mmCIF file of C-alpha atoms in Angstrom:
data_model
loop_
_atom_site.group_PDB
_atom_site.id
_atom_site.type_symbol
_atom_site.label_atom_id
_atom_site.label_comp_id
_atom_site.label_asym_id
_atom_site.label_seq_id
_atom_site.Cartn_x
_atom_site.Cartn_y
_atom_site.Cartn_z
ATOM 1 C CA UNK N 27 115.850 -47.132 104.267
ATOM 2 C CA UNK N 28 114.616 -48.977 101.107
ATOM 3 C CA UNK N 29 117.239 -46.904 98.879
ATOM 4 C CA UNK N 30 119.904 -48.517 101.593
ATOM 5 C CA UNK N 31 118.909 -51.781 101.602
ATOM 6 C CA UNK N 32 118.893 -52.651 97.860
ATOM 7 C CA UNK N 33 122.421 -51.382 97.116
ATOM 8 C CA UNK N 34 124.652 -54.073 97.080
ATOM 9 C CA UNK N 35 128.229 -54.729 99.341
ATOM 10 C CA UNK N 36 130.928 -53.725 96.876
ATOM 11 C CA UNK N 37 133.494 -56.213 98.377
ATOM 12 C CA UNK N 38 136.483 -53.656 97.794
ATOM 13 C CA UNK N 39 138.345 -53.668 100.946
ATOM 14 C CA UNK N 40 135.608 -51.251 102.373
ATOM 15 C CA UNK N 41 133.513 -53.138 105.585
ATOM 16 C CA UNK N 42 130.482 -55.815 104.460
ATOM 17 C CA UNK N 43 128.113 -54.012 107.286
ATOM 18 C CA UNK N 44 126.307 -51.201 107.356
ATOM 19 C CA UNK N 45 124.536 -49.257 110.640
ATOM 20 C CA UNK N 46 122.084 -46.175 109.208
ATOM 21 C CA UNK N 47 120.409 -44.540 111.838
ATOM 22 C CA UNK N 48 117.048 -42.725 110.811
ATOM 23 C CA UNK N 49 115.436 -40.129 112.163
ATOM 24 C CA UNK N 50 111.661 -39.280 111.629
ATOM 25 C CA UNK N 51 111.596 -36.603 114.445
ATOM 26 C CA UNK N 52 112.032 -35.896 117.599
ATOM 27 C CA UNK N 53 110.358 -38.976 119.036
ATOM 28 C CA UNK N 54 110.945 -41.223 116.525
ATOM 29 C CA UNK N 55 114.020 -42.980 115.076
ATOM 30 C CA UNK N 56 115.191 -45.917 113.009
ATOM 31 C CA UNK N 57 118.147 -48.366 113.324
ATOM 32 C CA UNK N 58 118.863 -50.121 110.244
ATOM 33 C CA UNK N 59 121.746 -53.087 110.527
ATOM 34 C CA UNK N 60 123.236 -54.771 107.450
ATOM 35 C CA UNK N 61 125.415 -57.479 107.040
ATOM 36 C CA UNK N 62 126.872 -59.270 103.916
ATOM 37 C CA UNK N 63 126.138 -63.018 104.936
ATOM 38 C CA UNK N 64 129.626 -64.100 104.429
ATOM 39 C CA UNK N 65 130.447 -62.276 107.896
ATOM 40 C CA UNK N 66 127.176 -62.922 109.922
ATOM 41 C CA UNK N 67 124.345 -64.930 110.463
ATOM 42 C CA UNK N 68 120.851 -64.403 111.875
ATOM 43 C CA UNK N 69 121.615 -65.940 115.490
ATOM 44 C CA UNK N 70 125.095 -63.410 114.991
ATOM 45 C CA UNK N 71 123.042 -60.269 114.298
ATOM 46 C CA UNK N 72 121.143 -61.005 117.173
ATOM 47 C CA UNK N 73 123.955 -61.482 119.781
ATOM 48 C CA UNK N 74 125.259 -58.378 118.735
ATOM 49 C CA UNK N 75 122.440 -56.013 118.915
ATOM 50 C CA UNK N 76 121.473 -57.638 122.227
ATOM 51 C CA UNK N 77 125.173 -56.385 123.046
ATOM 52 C CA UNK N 78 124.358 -53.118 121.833
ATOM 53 C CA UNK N 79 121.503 -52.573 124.113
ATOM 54 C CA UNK N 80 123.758 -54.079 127.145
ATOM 55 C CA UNK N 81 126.469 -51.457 126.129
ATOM 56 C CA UNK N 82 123.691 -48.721 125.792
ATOM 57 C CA UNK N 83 122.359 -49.479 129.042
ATOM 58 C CA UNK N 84 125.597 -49.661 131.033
ATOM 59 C CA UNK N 85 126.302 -45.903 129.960
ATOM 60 C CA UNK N 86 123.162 -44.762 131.468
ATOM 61 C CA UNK N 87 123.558 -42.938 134.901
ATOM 62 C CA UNK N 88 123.284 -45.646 137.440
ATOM 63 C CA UNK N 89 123.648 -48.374 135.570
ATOM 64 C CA UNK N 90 124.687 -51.486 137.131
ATOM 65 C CA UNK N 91 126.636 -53.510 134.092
ATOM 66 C CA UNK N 92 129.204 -52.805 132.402
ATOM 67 C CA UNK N 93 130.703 -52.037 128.761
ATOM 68 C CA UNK N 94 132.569 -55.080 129.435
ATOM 69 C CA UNK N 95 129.183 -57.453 129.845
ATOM 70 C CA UNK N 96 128.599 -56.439 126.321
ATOM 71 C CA UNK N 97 131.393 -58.375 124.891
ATOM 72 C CA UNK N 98 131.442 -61.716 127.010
ATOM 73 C CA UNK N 99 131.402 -64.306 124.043
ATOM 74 C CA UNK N 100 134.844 -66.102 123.148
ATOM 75 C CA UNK N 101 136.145 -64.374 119.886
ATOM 76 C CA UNK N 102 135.102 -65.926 115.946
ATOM 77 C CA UNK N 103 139.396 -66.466 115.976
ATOM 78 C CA UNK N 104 138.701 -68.979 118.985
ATOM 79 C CA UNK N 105 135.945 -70.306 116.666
ATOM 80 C CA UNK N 106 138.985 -70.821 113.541
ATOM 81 C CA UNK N 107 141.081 -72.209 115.508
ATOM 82 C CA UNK N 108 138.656 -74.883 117.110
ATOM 83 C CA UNK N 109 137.226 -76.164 113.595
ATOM 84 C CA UNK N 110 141.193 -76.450 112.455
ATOM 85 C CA UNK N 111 141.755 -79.137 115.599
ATOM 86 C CA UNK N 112 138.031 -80.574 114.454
ATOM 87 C CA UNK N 113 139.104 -81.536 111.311
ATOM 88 C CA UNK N 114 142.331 -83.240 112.607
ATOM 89 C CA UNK N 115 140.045 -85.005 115.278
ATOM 90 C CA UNK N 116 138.431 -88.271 115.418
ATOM 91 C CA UNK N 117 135.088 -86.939 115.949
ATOM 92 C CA UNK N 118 135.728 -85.224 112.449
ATOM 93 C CA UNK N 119 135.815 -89.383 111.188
ATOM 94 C CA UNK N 120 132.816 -90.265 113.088
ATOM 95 C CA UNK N 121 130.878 -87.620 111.825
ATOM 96 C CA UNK N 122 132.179 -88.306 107.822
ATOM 97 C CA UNK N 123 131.279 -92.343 108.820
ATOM 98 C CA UNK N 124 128.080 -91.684 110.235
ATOM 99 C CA UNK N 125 126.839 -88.744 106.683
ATOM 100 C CA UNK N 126 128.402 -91.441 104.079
ATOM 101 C CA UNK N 127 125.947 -93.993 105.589
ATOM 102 C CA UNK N 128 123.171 -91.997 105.902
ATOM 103 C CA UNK N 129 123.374 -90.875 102.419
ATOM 104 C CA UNK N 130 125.723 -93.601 100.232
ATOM 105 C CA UNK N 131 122.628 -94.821 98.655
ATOM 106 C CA UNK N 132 121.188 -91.677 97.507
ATOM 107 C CA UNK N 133 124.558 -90.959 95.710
ATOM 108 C CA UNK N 134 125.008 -94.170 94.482
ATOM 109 C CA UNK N 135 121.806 -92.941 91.474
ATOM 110 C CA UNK N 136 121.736 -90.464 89.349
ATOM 111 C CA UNK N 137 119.472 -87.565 91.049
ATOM 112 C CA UNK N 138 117.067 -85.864 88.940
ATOM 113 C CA UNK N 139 115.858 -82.545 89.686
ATOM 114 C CA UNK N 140 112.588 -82.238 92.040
ATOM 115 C CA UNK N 141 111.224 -79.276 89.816
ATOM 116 C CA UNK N 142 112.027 -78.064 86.522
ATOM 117 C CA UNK N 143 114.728 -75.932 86.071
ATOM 118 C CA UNK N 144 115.099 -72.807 84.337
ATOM 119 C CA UNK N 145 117.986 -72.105 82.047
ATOM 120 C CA UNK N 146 120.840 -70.159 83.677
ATOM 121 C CA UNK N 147 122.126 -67.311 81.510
ATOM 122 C CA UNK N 148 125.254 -67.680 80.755
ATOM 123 C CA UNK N 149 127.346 -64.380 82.473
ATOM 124 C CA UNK N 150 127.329 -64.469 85.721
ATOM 125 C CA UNK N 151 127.241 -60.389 85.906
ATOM 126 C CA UNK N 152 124.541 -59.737 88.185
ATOM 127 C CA UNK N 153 122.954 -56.643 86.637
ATOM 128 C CA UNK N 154 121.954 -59.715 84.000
ATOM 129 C CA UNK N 155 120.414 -62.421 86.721
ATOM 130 C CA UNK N 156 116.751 -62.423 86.436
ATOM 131 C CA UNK N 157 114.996 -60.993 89.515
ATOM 132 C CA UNK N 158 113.649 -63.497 92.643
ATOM 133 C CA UNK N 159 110.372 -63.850 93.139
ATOM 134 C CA UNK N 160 109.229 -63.458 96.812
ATOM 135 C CA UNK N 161 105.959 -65.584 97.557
ATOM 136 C CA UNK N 162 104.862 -64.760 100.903
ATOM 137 C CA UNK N 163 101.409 -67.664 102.362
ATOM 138 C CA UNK N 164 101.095 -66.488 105.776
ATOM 139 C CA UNK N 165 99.849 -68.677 108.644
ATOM 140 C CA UNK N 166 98.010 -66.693 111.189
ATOM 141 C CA UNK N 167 98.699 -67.389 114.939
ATOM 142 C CA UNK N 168 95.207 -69.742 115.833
ATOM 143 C CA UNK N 169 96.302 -72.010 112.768
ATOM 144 C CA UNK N 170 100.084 -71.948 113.856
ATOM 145 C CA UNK N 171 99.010 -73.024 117.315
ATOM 146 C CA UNK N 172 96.592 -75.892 116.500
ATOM 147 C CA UNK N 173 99.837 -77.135 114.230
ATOM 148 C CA UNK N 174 102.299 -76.722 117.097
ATOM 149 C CA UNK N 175 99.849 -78.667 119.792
ATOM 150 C CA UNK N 176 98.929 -81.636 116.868
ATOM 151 C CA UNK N 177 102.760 -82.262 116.993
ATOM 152 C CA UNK N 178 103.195 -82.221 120.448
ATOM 153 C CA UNK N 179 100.702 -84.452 121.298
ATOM 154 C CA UNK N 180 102.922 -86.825 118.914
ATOM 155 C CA UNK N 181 105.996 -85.633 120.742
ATOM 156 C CA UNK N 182 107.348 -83.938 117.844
ATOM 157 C CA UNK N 183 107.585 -79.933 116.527
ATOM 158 C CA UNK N 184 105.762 -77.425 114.526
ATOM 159 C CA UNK N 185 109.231 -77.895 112.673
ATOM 160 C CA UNK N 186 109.115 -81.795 111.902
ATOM 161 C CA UNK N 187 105.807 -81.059 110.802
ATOM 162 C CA UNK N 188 106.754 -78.203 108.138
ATOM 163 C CA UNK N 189 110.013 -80.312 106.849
ATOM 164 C CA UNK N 190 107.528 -83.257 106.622
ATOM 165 C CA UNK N 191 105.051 -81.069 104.512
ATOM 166 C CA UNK N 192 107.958 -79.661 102.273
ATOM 167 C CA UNK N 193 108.935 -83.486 101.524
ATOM 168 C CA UNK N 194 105.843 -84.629 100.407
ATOM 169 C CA UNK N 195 104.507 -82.098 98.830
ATOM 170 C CA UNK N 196 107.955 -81.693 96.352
ATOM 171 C CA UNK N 197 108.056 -85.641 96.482
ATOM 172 C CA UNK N 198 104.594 -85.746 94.876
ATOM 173 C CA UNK N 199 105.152 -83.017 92.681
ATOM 174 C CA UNK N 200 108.214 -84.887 91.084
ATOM 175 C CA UNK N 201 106.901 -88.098 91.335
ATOM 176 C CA UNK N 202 109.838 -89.391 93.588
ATOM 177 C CA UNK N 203 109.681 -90.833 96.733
ATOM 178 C CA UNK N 204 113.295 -89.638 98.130
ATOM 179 C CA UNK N 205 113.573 -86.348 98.800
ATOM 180 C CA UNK N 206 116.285 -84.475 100.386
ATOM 181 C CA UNK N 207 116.067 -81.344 101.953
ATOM 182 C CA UNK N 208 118.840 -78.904 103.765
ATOM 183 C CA UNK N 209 118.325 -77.629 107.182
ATOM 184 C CA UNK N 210 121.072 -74.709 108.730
ATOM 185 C CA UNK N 211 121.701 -75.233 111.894
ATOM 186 C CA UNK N 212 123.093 -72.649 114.228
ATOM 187 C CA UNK N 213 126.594 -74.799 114.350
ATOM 188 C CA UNK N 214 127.631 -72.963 117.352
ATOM 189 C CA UNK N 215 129.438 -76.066 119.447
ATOM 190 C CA UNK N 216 127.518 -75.730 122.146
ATOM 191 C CA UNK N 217 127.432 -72.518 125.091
ATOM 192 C CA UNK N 218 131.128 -71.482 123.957
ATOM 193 C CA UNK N 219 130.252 -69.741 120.563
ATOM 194 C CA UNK N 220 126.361 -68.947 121.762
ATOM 195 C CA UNK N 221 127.236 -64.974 122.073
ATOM 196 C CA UNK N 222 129.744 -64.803 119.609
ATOM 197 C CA UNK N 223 128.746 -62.418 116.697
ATOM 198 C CA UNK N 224 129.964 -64.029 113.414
ATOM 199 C CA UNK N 225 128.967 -66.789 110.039
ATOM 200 C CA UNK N 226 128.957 -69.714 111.674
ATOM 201 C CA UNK N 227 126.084 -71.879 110.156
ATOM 202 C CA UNK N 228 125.863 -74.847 109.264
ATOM 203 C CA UNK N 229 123.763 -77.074 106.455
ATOM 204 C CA UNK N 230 122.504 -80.712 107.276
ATOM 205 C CA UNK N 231 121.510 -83.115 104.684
ATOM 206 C CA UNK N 232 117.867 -84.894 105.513
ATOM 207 C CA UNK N 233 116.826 -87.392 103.163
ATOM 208 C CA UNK N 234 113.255 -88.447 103.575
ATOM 209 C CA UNK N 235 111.949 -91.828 102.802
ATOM 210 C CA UNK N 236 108.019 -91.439 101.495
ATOM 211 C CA UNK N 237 107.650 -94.866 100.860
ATOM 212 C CA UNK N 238 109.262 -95.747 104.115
ATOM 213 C CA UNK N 239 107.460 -93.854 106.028
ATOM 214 C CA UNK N 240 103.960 -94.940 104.872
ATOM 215 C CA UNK N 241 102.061 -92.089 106.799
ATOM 216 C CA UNK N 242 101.950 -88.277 107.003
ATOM 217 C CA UNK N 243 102.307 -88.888 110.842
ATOM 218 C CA UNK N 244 105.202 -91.310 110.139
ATOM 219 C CA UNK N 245 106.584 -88.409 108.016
ATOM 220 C CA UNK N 246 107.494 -86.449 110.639
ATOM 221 C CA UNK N 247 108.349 -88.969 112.974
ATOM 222 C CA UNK N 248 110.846 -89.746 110.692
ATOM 223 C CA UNK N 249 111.825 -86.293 110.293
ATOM 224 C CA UNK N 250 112.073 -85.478 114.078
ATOM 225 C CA UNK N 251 114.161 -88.657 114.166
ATOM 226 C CA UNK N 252 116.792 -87.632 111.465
ATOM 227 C CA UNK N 253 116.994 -84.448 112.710
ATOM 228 C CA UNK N 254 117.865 -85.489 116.288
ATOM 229 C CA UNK N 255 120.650 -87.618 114.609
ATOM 230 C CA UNK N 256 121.939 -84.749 112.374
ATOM 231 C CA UNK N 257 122.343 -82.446 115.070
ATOM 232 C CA UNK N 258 124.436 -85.195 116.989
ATOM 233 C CA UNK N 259 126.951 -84.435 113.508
ATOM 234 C CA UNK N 260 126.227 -80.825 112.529
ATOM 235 C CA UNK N 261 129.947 -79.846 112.276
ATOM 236 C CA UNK N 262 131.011 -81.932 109.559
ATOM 237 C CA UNK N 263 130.577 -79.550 106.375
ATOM 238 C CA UNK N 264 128.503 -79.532 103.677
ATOM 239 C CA UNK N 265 132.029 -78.945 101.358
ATOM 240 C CA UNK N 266 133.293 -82.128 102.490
ATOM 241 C CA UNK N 267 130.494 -84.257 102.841
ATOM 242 C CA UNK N 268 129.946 -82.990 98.848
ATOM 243 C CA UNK N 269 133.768 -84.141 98.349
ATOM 244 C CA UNK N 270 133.080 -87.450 100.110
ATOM 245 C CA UNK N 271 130.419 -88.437 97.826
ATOM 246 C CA UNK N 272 130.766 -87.389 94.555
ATOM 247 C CA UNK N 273 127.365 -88.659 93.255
ATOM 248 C CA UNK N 274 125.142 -86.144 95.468
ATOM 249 C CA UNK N 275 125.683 -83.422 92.730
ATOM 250 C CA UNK N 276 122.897 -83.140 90.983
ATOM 251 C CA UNK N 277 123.293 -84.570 87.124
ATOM 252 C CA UNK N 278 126.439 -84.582 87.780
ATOM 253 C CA UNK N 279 126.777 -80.902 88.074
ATOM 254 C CA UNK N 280 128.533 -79.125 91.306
ATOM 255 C CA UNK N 281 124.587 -78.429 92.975
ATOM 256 C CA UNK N 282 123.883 -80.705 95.667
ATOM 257 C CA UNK N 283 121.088 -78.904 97.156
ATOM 258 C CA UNK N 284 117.685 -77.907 95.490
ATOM 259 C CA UNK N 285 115.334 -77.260 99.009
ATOM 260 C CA UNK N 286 116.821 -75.889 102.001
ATOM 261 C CA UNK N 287 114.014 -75.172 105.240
ATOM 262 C CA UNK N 288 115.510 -72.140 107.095
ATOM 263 C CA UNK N 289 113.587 -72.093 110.504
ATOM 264 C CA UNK N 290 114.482 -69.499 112.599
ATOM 265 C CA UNK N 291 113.020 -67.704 116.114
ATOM 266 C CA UNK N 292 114.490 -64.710 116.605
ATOM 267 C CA UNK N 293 113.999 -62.106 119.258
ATOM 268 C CA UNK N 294 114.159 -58.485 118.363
ATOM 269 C CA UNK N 295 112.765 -57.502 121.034
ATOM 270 C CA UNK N 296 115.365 -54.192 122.595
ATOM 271 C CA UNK N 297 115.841 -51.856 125.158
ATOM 272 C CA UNK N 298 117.637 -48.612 124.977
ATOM 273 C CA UNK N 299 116.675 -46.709 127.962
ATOM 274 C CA UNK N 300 113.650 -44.971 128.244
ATOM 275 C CA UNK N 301 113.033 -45.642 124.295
ATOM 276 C CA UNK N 302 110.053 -47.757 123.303
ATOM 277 C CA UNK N 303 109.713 -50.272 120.833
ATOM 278 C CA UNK N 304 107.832 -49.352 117.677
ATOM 279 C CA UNK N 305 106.907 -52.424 115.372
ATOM 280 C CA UNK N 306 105.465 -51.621 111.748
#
């Protein structure tokens, strides 16, 4: 499983996705799904092995569904085809108005880098690119649940409260009080697209105010607020909002993003059959 996962998609006409299925013994087995991202994305792998199961299960004598149920989503063509009319659309405007306001005055300076950089080597073969490092600070469930409640109570989310965190701790660290951070969103325009195996997601561009906001607590208010607003314009892409205002890129170079939060619930939780669910 390990071997399988660290060799790399070739990207030589042969399919980015992989399905290994491992088998211990008799009573236990191992599914092992892998996609290169430019084809899926978490919410995508998610629809589709919760179509696998529905496609298992309808094969089983007396089921009640059908193969057909497993495959109910519109198709990632349908998905083309409606962010081609976008982009000829007036919404398309609104939403390229509404990210040049929000962040003309950030691109108006000349960004400096929240941390220090390392310098890039200069081949891009990747059998030269130095390693990532992995740092993993778990947060156990009691801690996790007195965060999620303290928000609450301030009508807000365990997630305003991270993104607030991740501001003003990397605003401290550089000594600047603007900070912006990318969020993906699931960019899935609305129910159509929700089953719909594919890449479909989307970055948003939240720049948080430390000075303006005064308090940790009006941290995240702020945050819950400018995500609520971002999410009202999540289709308009990164690409062009980058094209739109030249001065985001950082020094001047082509990187407009140093953070990005990912924040993701999935649910991996399957049926096939009689099988039960082992978790390691």
């Amino acid at each position: 499983w390990n071997a399988r996962m660290g060799e790399p998609f070739a990207l030589d006409g042969r399919p980015p996705w992989r399905f290994l299925l491992l088998r211990a013994h008799d009573a236990l087995h191992g599914l092992s799904i892998q996609f290169h991202h430019l084809v899926m994305d978490g919410w995508g792998t998610t629809q589709l092995m919760q179509a696998w199961c529905t496609l298992y299960q309808s094969l089983e004598p007396g089921a009640t569904s059908s193969p057909r149920e497993a495959c109910a989503g519109a198709s990632y063509l349908d998905f083309i085809e409606d962010s081609q009319r976008y982009r000829q659309s007036a919404l398309f405007e609104r939403d390229a108005a509404f990210w040049r306001q929000q962040l003309t005055g950030l691109a108006e300076g000349d960004r400096q880098p929240l941390v220090a950089r390392r310098a890039q080597p200069q081949s891009i073969d990747a059998r030269e690119l130095p390693r990532a490092q992995l740092f993993h600070l778990p947060l156990d469930a009691s801690a996790y649940a007195r965060m999620e409640q303290a928000a609450k109570a301030q009508g807000l989310s365990s997630f305003n409260v991270l993104l607030a965190a991740m501001a003003l701790y990397f605003g401290r660290l550089s000594d600047q009080r603007k900070v912006l951070i990318g969020v993906p969103s699931l960019n899935r325009s609305g129910q159509r697209f929700r089953q719909t195996p594919g890449m479909f997601t989307g970055l948003q561009c939240l720049l948080l105010d430390l000075d303006q906001a005064g308090t940790a607590s009006g941290l995240m208010q702020q945050a819950g607020t400018q995500m609520q607003a971002a999410l009202r314009h999540a289709r308009y892409p990164l690409s062009e909002l980058a094209h739109e205002l030249p001065g985001l890129h950082l020094n001047g170079q082509g990187e407009v993003l140093e953070l990005l939060l990912s924040f993701e619930r999935q649910d991996y939780r399957l049926q096939f059959g009689a099988a039960q669910l082992t978790e390691s």
